[in-house]
Amino acid sequence: MSKQTARKSKQLSPSVEPLSTVTSKESLSAVSSKEDEKPKIVVNEKEKKKQAFLVRTLWTIVMISGMFFIICAGHFWTICFVLLLQVLVFKELIGITSESAKNSDLKYTGYLNWYLLITTICYLEGKSLMTYLINYLIDHNYPTGLAVNILSHNKFISYLSYVLAFVGFVSSLKKGYLKFQFAQLCITHMILLLVIFQGHTIVNNILHGLIWFLLPVGLVITNDIFAYICGITFGKTQLISISPKKTVEGFVGAWVCTTFMSVILTYYLCNYNYFICPVNNYNDFSVNCLTGISCDPNPVFLRQIYKIPTDFVKFLGTEYIHIKPIYLHSMVLSMFASLIAPFGGFFASGLKRAFKIKDFGDTIPGHGGVTDRMDCQFLMGSFSYLYYETFISTHQLNIGTLLQTIVINLSGPDILILVKSLFGYLHTIDLITEEAYVTILGLL
């Protein structure tokens, strides 16, 4: 009886499966059926690129519109905007280079970087602040003794602040992290040199007149746009290995387009006093596009006569041309914006590759971080500043700078002697009467 039962069980065993096996098969079939029910997501690269292009274009319009709004608000807000951009670029660069400090026991490294940033900005922008603030205090009869002493010694105070940062750095050195800490110090100073120092030259460009800020910025933007358009249209030859998408055709095409655009931008900008007038005092510092500003224009904005070389006379049919020199200067700026400034972008590309990142941040949708948009602007700004100081600036003395020099460098009795001498000169050239002169001397 037991043998027959055993045979029956053997015969039945192949057809009987364990409960766990059945359950697992049923679960697998259920999962597979659910997966079949899910809609398959098909990635369309063409649609993805189209969407990215639309987002990039939209935010380009937003950025340009916002920049023009700030410029129309006045010189003060434009300078504040530039300072904000400097801080944001510094934040992004320090963020990617000091990531290891967050994972190490170096809690003071980040504070030291920001302290050095504030010290550098105070050192570089202190002179401009001193010029306009002292004039404001004098004209409004505010006590100026303490303010003059602080502002006139701005550089020394900033230097002492830097020395304090140096002492703090040495005190924070730790065994096992020395190489990293010294590398961080070098990186921070390099960022301050490439970003904050060159940003300072852009601030000076604004003070020289908004055209010296708008024209270089506009040329870099124009070059960037046309390099992209020419590159995707007929670009074939790779320009530089560090940026595979940059082509020779896009580079040359952008150069030609930027040169033509420099003439158009200059034509519109140089016809408005709001763009060509420099900031000479705190009253000019607070103007906007609605209040306007007036000045004696720099000679580069006035038509001048140029003699044409003999070889070109027969083609042009005239020996002389009347043209504003600013057009010739703008072409020089456009050449730098097209041929040299892009290497600031190549430098940024190399830096991103070194740290294996795609963008410096995600502040601007479709464009990455602020640094991705400003990589060429700082180099262009410093060149524009030096070009202006070398070939265009007239270094004219104005009442604001003269008054500042007197207040800072002369004592009270010396200023009184100067006033008496000035009244004596005015009496000599008959601008004030004998009676008024005697009365004034009596009051002094």
Coordinates of C-alpha atoms in Angstrom, one line a residue:
M1 CA 0.0 0.0 0.0
S2 CA 2.8 2.4 0.8
K3 CA 4.7 1.6 -2.4
Q4 CA 1.6 2.4 -4.5
T5 CA 1.2 5.6 -2.7
A6 CA 4.8 6.5 -3.2
R7 CA 4.5 5.8 -7.0
K8 CA 1.4 8.0 -7.2
S9 CA 3.2 10.8 -5.4
K10 CA 6.1 10.6 -7.8
Q11 CA 3.8 10.7 -10.8
L12 CA 2.0 13.7 -9.4
S13 CA 5.1 15.6 -8.3
P14 CA 6.2 16.9 -11.7
S15 CA 2.8 18.6 -12.2
V16 CA 2.6 20.1 -8.7
E17 CA 4.6 23.3 -8.0
P18 CA 5.3 24.9 -4.7
L19 CA 3.1 27.8 -3.6
S20 CA 6.0 30.2 -3.4
T21 CA 6.9 29.5 -7.0
V22 CA 3.4 30.1 -8.2
T23 CA 3.1 33.3 -6.3
S24 CA 6.4 34.6 -7.7
K25 CA 5.4 33.9 -11.3
E26 CA 2.1 35.5 -10.8
S27 CA 3.8 38.6 -9.3
L28 CA 6.2 38.8 -12.2
S29 CA 3.4 38.5 -14.7
A30 CA 1.5 41.2 -12.9
V31 CA 4.5 43.5 -12.9
S32 CA 5.2 42.9 -16.5
S33 CA 1.6 43.6 -17.4
K34 CA 1.8 46.9 -15.4
E35 CA 4.9 47.9 -17.2
D36 CA 3.2 47.2 -20.5
E37 CA 0.3 49.5 -19.4
K38 CA 2.7 52.4 -18.6
P39 CA 3.1 54.8 -21.6
K40 CA 6.6 54.8 -23.0
I41 CA 8.4 58.2 -22.8
V42 CA 10.1 58.9 -26.1
V43 CA 12.8 61.6 -25.9
N44 CA 12.6 63.8 -29.0
E45 CA 16.0 65.5 -29.3
K46 CA 14.7 68.0 -31.8
E47 CA 11.9 69.1 -29.5
K48 CA 14.3 69.2 -26.6
K49 CA 16.7 71.5 -28.5
K50 CA 13.7 73.7 -29.6
Q51 CA 12.5 74.1 -26.0
A52 CA 16.0 74.9 -24.8
F53 CA 16.4 77.5 -27.6
L54 CA 13.0 79.1 -26.7
V55 CA 13.9 79.3 -23.0
R56 CA 17.3 80.7 -23.8
T57 CA 15.8 83.3 -26.1
L58 CA 13.1 84.3 -23.6
W59 CA 15.6 84.9 -20.8
T60 CA 17.9 86.8 -23.2
I61 CA 15.1 89.2 -23.8
V62 CA 14.3 89.4 -20.1
M63 CA 18.0 90.1 -19.3
I64 CA 18.4 92.8 -22.0
S65 CA 15.1 94.5 -21.0
G66 CA 16.1 94.4 -17.3
M67 CA 19.5 95.9 -18.1
F68 CA 18.0 98.8 -20.0
F69 CA 15.6 99.4 -17.2
I70 CA 18.4 99.7 -14.7
I71 CA 20.4 101.9 -17.0
C72 CA 17.5 104.2 -17.5
A73 CA 17.2 104.4 -13.7
G74 CA 20.5 106.2 -13.5
H75 CA 24.3 105.9 -13.0
F76 CA 23.9 105.0 -9.3
W77 CA 21.7 102.0 -9.9
T78 CA 23.8 100.9 -12.8
I79 CA 26.9 100.8 -10.6
C80 CA 24.9 98.9 -7.9
F81 CA 24.0 96.4 -10.6
V82 CA 27.6 95.9 -11.6
L83 CA 28.6 95.4 -8.0
L84 CA 25.8 92.8 -7.6
L85 CA 27.1 90.9 -10.6
Q86 CA 30.6 90.9 -9.2
V87 CA 29.4 89.4 -5.9
L88 CA 27.3 86.8 -7.7
V89 CA 30.3 85.8 -10.0
F90 CA 32.5 85.6 -6.9
K91 CA 30.0 83.4 -5.1
E92 CA 29.8 81.0 -8.0
L93 CA 33.5 80.7 -8.5
I94 CA 34.3 80.3 -4.8
G95 CA 31.5 77.8 -4.6
I96 CA 33.0 75.4 -7.1
T97 CA 36.6 75.8 -6.0
S98 CA 36.1 75.5 -2.2
E99 CA 33.7 72.6 -2.1
S100 CA 36.2 70.5 -0.2
A101 CA 36.3 73.0 2.6
K102 CA 32.7 72.2 3.4
N103 CA 33.6 68.5 3.9
S104 CA 36.7 69.4 6.0
D105 CA 37.0 70.9 9.4
L106 CA 37.8 74.4 7.9
K107 CA 34.8 76.4 8.9
Y108 CA 36.6 79.8 8.6
T109 CA 37.6 79.4 5.0
G110 CA 34.3 80.6 3.6
Y111 CA 34.2 83.6 6.0
L112 CA 37.7 84.6 5.0
N113 CA 36.9 84.6 1.3
W114 CA 33.9 86.9 1.8
Y115 CA 35.9 89.2 4.1
L116 CA 38.6 89.5 1.4
L117 CA 35.8 90.4 -1.1
I118 CA 34.4 93.2 1.1
T119 CA 37.9 94.5 1.8
T120 CA 38.8 94.6 -1.9
I121 CA 35.6 96.3 -3.0
C122 CA 36.1 99.0 -0.3
Y123 CA 39.6 99.6 -1.4
L124 CA 38.8 99.9 -5.1
E125 CA 35.5 101.8 -4.8
G126 CA 36.4 103.9 -1.9
K127 CA 37.8 106.7 -4.0
S128 CA 34.6 107.1 -6.0
L129 CA 32.6 107.0 -2.8
M130 CA 34.9 109.6 -1.2
T131 CA 34.6 112.0 -4.2
Y132 CA 30.8 112.2 -4.2
L133 CA 30.1 111.7 -0.5
I134 CA 32.4 114.6 0.6
N135 CA 30.8 116.9 -1.9
Y136 CA 27.4 116.0 -0.7
L137 CA 28.3 116.6 2.9
I138 CA 29.8 119.9 2.1
D139 CA 26.9 121.2 0.0
H140 CA 24.4 120.1 2.7
N141 CA 26.3 121.7 5.6
Y142 CA 26.7 118.4 7.5
P143 CA 29.6 117.9 9.9
T144 CA 32.4 116.5 7.7
G145 CA 35.4 116.2 10.0
L146 CA 35.0 112.5 10.9
A147 CA 33.7 111.6 7.4
V148 CA 36.5 113.4 5.7
N149 CA 39.1 111.6 7.9
I150 CA 37.6 108.2 7.3
L151 CA 37.1 108.6 3.6
S152 CA 40.5 110.3 3.0
H153 CA 42.2 107.4 4.7
N154 CA 40.1 104.7 3.0
K155 CA 43.1 103.0 1.3
F156 CA 45.0 102.7 4.6
I157 CA 42.0 101.4 6.4
S158 CA 41.4 98.9 3.7
Y159 CA 45.0 97.8 3.8
L160 CA 44.8 97.2 7.6
S161 CA 41.7 95.2 7.0
Y162 CA 43.6 93.0 4.5
V163 CA 46.4 92.6 7.0
L164 CA 43.9 91.4 9.5
A165 CA 42.7 88.8 7.0
F166 CA 46.3 87.7 6.4
V167 CA 46.8 87.2 10.2
G168 CA 43.5 85.3 10.4
F169 CA 44.5 83.0 7.5
V170 CA 47.8 82.2 9.1
S171 CA 46.1 81.5 12.4
S172 CA 43.7 79.2 10.8
L173 CA 46.3 76.9 9.2
K174 CA 45.9 73.2 10.2
K175 CA 48.2 70.3 9.7
G176 CA 47.0 67.9 7.0
Y177 CA 45.2 70.7 5.2
L178 CA 48.1 73.1 4.4
K179 CA 48.3 72.4 0.7
F180 CA 44.5 72.9 0.3
Q181 CA 44.4 76.1 2.4
F182 CA 47.2 77.7 0.5
A183 CA 45.6 76.7 -2.8
Q184 CA 42.4 78.3 -1.6
L185 CA 44.2 81.5 -0.8
C186 CA 45.8 81.6 -4.3
I187 CA 42.4 80.9 -6.0
T188 CA 40.6 83.6 -4.0
H189 CA 43.2 86.2 -4.9
M190 CA 43.0 85.1 -8.6
I191 CA 39.2 85.5 -8.5
L192 CA 39.6 89.0 -6.9
L193 CA 42.0 90.0 -9.6
L194 CA 40.0 88.7 -12.6
V195 CA 36.6 89.6 -11.3
I196 CA 36.6 92.4 -8.7
F197 CA 39.5 94.4 -10.1
Q198 CA 38.2 94.3 -13.7
G199 CA 34.7 95.0 -12.3
H200 CA 36.2 98.1 -10.8
T201 CA 37.2 99.3 -14.3
I202 CA 33.6 98.8 -15.4
V203 CA 32.4 101.1 -12.6
N204 CA 34.9 103.7 -13.8
N205 CA 33.5 103.3 -17.3
I206 CA 30.1 104.2 -16.0
L207 CA 31.5 107.3 -14.3
H208 CA 33.1 108.4 -17.6
G209 CA 29.7 108.2 -19.3
L210 CA 27.2 105.4 -19.8
I211 CA 28.3 105.0 -23.5
W212 CA 31.6 103.6 -22.3
F213 CA 29.7 101.0 -20.4
L214 CA 26.9 100.3 -22.9
L215 CA 29.0 100.1 -26.0
P216 CA 31.5 97.5 -24.8
V217 CA 28.7 95.4 -23.2
G218 CA 26.6 95.7 -26.3
L219 CA 29.5 94.6 -28.6
V220 CA 30.2 91.5 -26.5
I221 CA 26.5 90.6 -26.5
T222 CA 26.3 91.1 -30.2
N223 CA 29.4 89.0 -30.9
D224 CA 28.1 86.2 -28.7
I225 CA 24.7 86.2 -30.5
F226 CA 26.1 86.3 -34.0
A227 CA 28.8 83.7 -33.2
Y228 CA 26.0 81.3 -32.2
I229 CA 23.9 82.1 -35.3
C230 CA 26.8 81.9 -37.7
G231 CA 28.1 78.8 -36.0
I232 CA 24.9 76.8 -36.3
T233 CA 24.3 78.1 -39.8
F234 CA 27.5 77.3 -41.6
G235 CA 30.1 76.4 -39.0
K236 CA 32.2 73.4 -39.8
T237 CA 35.8 74.0 -38.7
Q238 CA 36.5 73.7 -35.0
L239 CA 38.2 76.8 -33.5
I240 CA 39.6 75.6 -30.2
S241 CA 39.7 72.2 -28.6
I242 CA 38.6 73.4 -25.2
S243 CA 35.2 74.6 -26.7
P244 CA 34.2 72.0 -29.3
K245 CA 31.1 73.9 -30.4
K246 CA 33.1 77.1 -31.3
T247 CA 33.9 77.2 -35.0
V248 CA 36.1 79.3 -37.2
E249 CA 33.2 80.3 -39.4
G250 CA 31.2 81.5 -36.4
F251 CA 34.2 83.4 -35.0
V252 CA 34.8 85.2 -38.3
G253 CA 31.1 85.8 -39.0
A254 CA 30.6 87.3 -35.6
W255 CA 33.6 89.6 -36.2
V256 CA 32.1 91.0 -39.3
C257 CA 28.6 91.5 -37.8
T258 CA 30.0 93.0 -34.6
T259 CA 31.9 95.6 -36.7
F260 CA 28.7 96.7 -38.5
M261 CA 26.8 96.7 -35.2
S262 CA 29.4 99.0 -33.6
V263 CA 28.5 101.7 -36.0
I264 CA 24.8 101.3 -35.4
L265 CA 25.2 101.3 -31.6
T266 CA 27.5 104.3 -31.7
Y267 CA 25.1 106.3 -33.9
Y268 CA 22.2 105.9 -31.4
L269 CA 24.2 106.3 -28.2
C270 CA 26.4 109.4 -29.1
N271 CA 23.3 111.5 -29.9
Y272 CA 22.1 111.6 -26.3
N273 CA 23.7 113.6 -23.5
Y274 CA 22.4 111.1 -21.0
F275 CA 24.9 108.5 -22.5
I276 CA 27.9 110.7 -23.3
C277 CA 28.1 113.0 -20.2
P278 CA 30.4 111.9 -17.4
V279 CA 29.5 112.0 -13.8
N280 CA 31.3 115.1 -12.3
N281 CA 29.5 115.5 -9.0
Y282 CA 26.9 113.9 -6.8
N283 CA 24.1 115.7 -8.6
D284 CA 25.1 114.0 -11.9
F285 CA 25.4 110.8 -9.9
S286 CA 21.6 110.8 -9.1
V287 CA 20.2 111.6 -12.5
N288 CA 18.1 109.3 -14.7
C289 CA 16.9 109.1 -18.3
L290 CA 13.9 111.3 -17.4
T291 CA 15.7 114.1 -15.6
G292 CA 18.6 114.2 -18.1
I293 CA 22.1 115.6 -17.8
S294 CA 24.0 118.3 -19.6
C295 CA 27.7 118.8 -20.2
D296 CA 30.3 120.0 -22.7
P297 CA 30.8 116.8 -24.8
N298 CA 34.2 115.2 -25.2
P299 CA 35.8 116.1 -28.6
V300 CA 35.4 112.5 -29.8
F301 CA 31.6 113.2 -30.0
L302 CA 32.0 116.2 -32.3
R303 CA 32.5 116.1 -36.0
Q304 CA 36.0 116.6 -37.2
I305 CA 37.7 116.8 -40.6
Y306 CA 40.0 114.0 -41.7
K307 CA 42.1 114.0 -44.9
I308 CA 41.7 110.8 -47.0
P309 CA 44.9 109.1 -48.2
T310 CA 45.7 109.9 -51.8
D311 CA 45.2 106.3 -53.0
F312 CA 41.6 106.4 -51.9
V313 CA 40.6 109.8 -53.2
K314 CA 39.7 108.6 -56.7
F315 CA 37.4 105.9 -55.3
L316 CA 35.6 108.2 -52.8
G317 CA 35.6 111.3 -55.0
T318 CA 36.7 113.7 -52.1
E319 CA 39.8 114.6 -50.2
Y320 CA 38.2 115.2 -46.8
I321 CA 35.5 113.6 -44.8
H322 CA 33.6 114.9 -41.8
I323 CA 33.1 112.2 -39.1
K324 CA 32.9 111.9 -35.4
P325 CA 36.0 110.2 -34.0
I326 CA 33.9 108.0 -31.8
Y327 CA 33.1 105.8 -34.8
L328 CA 36.7 105.0 -35.3
H329 CA 37.2 104.2 -31.6
S330 CA 34.1 102.0 -31.6
M331 CA 35.6 99.9 -34.4
V332 CA 38.7 99.4 -32.3
L333 CA 36.5 98.3 -29.4
S334 CA 34.5 96.0 -31.8
M335 CA 37.8 94.3 -32.9
F336 CA 38.8 93.6 -29.3
A337 CA 35.2 92.3 -28.5
S338 CA 35.4 90.0 -31.5
L339 CA 39.0 88.7 -31.5
I340 CA 40.2 88.9 -27.9
A341 CA 37.2 89.0 -25.5
P342 CA 35.9 85.5 -26.6
F343 CA 39.1 84.1 -25.0
G344 CA 37.6 85.0 -21.7
G345 CA 34.8 82.6 -22.5
F346 CA 37.3 79.9 -23.6
F347 CA 39.1 80.5 -20.3
A348 CA 35.8 79.9 -18.5
S349 CA 35.2 76.7 -20.6
G350 CA 38.6 75.4 -19.5
L351 CA 37.8 76.1 -15.9
K352 CA 34.5 74.2 -16.1
R353 CA 36.2 71.2 -17.7
A354 CA 38.9 71.3 -14.9
F355 CA 36.1 71.0 -12.3
K356 CA 34.0 68.7 -14.5
I357 CA 30.8 70.9 -14.4
K358 CA 28.5 71.9 -17.2
D359 CA 27.7 75.4 -16.0
F360 CA 28.8 77.6 -13.1
G361 CA 25.3 77.7 -11.7
D362 CA 21.6 77.7 -12.5
T363 CA 20.8 81.3 -11.7
I364 CA 19.6 82.1 -15.2
P365 CA 17.4 79.5 -17.0
G366 CA 18.8 78.4 -20.3
H367 CA 22.1 80.3 -19.7
G368 CA 23.5 78.6 -16.6
G369 CA 25.1 80.9 -13.9
V370 CA 26.0 84.6 -13.9
T371 CA 29.6 83.7 -14.7
D372 CA 28.5 82.0 -17.9
R373 CA 27.2 85.3 -19.2
M374 CA 29.9 87.5 -17.7
D375 CA 33.0 85.6 -18.7
C376 CA 33.9 87.9 -21.6
Q377 CA 32.5 91.2 -20.1
F378 CA 35.2 91.7 -17.4
L379 CA 38.0 91.4 -19.9
M380 CA 36.2 93.8 -22.3
G381 CA 35.5 96.2 -19.5
S382 CA 39.1 96.5 -18.4
F383 CA 40.3 97.0 -22.0
S384 CA 37.7 99.8 -22.6
Y385 CA 38.8 101.5 -19.4
L386 CA 42.5 101.5 -20.4
Y387 CA 41.7 102.5 -23.9
Y388 CA 39.6 105.5 -22.7
E389 CA 42.3 106.6 -20.3
T390 CA 45.0 106.3 -22.9
F391 CA 43.4 107.7 -26.1
I392 CA 40.2 109.5 -25.2
S393 CA 40.2 111.0 -21.7
T394 CA 40.8 114.8 -21.5
H395 CA 41.5 114.8 -17.7
Q396 CA 39.7 118.1 -17.3
L397 CA 39.6 119.6 -13.8
N398 CA 36.1 120.2 -12.4
I399 CA 34.8 122.0 -9.3
G400 CA 33.9 118.7 -7.6
T401 CA 37.4 117.3 -7.7
L402 CA 39.0 120.6 -6.9
L403 CA 36.8 121.1 -3.8
Q404 CA 37.6 117.6 -2.7
T405 CA 41.3 118.2 -3.0
I406 CA 41.1 121.4 -1.0
V407 CA 39.0 119.9 1.8
I408 CA 41.2 116.8 2.2
N409 CA 44.6 118.4 1.8
L410 CA 44.3 121.9 3.4
S411 CA 43.7 122.9 7.0
G412 CA 41.1 125.5 8.1
P413 CA 43.5 128.5 8.2
D414 CA 45.0 127.4 4.8
I415 CA 41.5 127.3 3.3
L416 CA 40.8 130.8 4.7
I417 CA 44.0 132.2 3.1
L418 CA 42.9 130.6 -0.2
V419 CA 39.5 132.2 0.0
K420 CA 41.0 135.6 0.6
S421 CA 43.3 135.1 -2.4
L422 CA 40.4 134.1 -4.6
F423 CA 38.4 137.2 -3.6
G424 CA 41.5 139.3 -4.3
Y425 CA 41.8 137.9 -7.7
L426 CA 38.1 138.5 -8.4
H427 CA 38.5 142.1 -7.3
T428 CA 41.5 142.5 -9.6
I429 CA 39.6 141.3 -12.7
D430 CA 36.6 143.6 -11.7
L431 CA 34.1 140.8 -11.0
I432 CA 33.4 142.2 -7.5
T433 CA 33.4 145.9 -6.5
E434 CA 35.8 147.6 -4.1
E435 CA 33.1 148.0 -1.5
A436 CA 32.1 144.3 -1.7
Y437 CA 35.7 143.3 -1.5
V438 CA 36.4 145.3 1.7
T439 CA 33.2 144.0 3.3
I440 CA 34.1 140.4 2.6
L441 CA 37.6 140.9 4.0
G442 CA 36.1 142.4 7.1
L443 CA 33.9 139.4 7.5
L444 CA 36.8 137.0 7.1

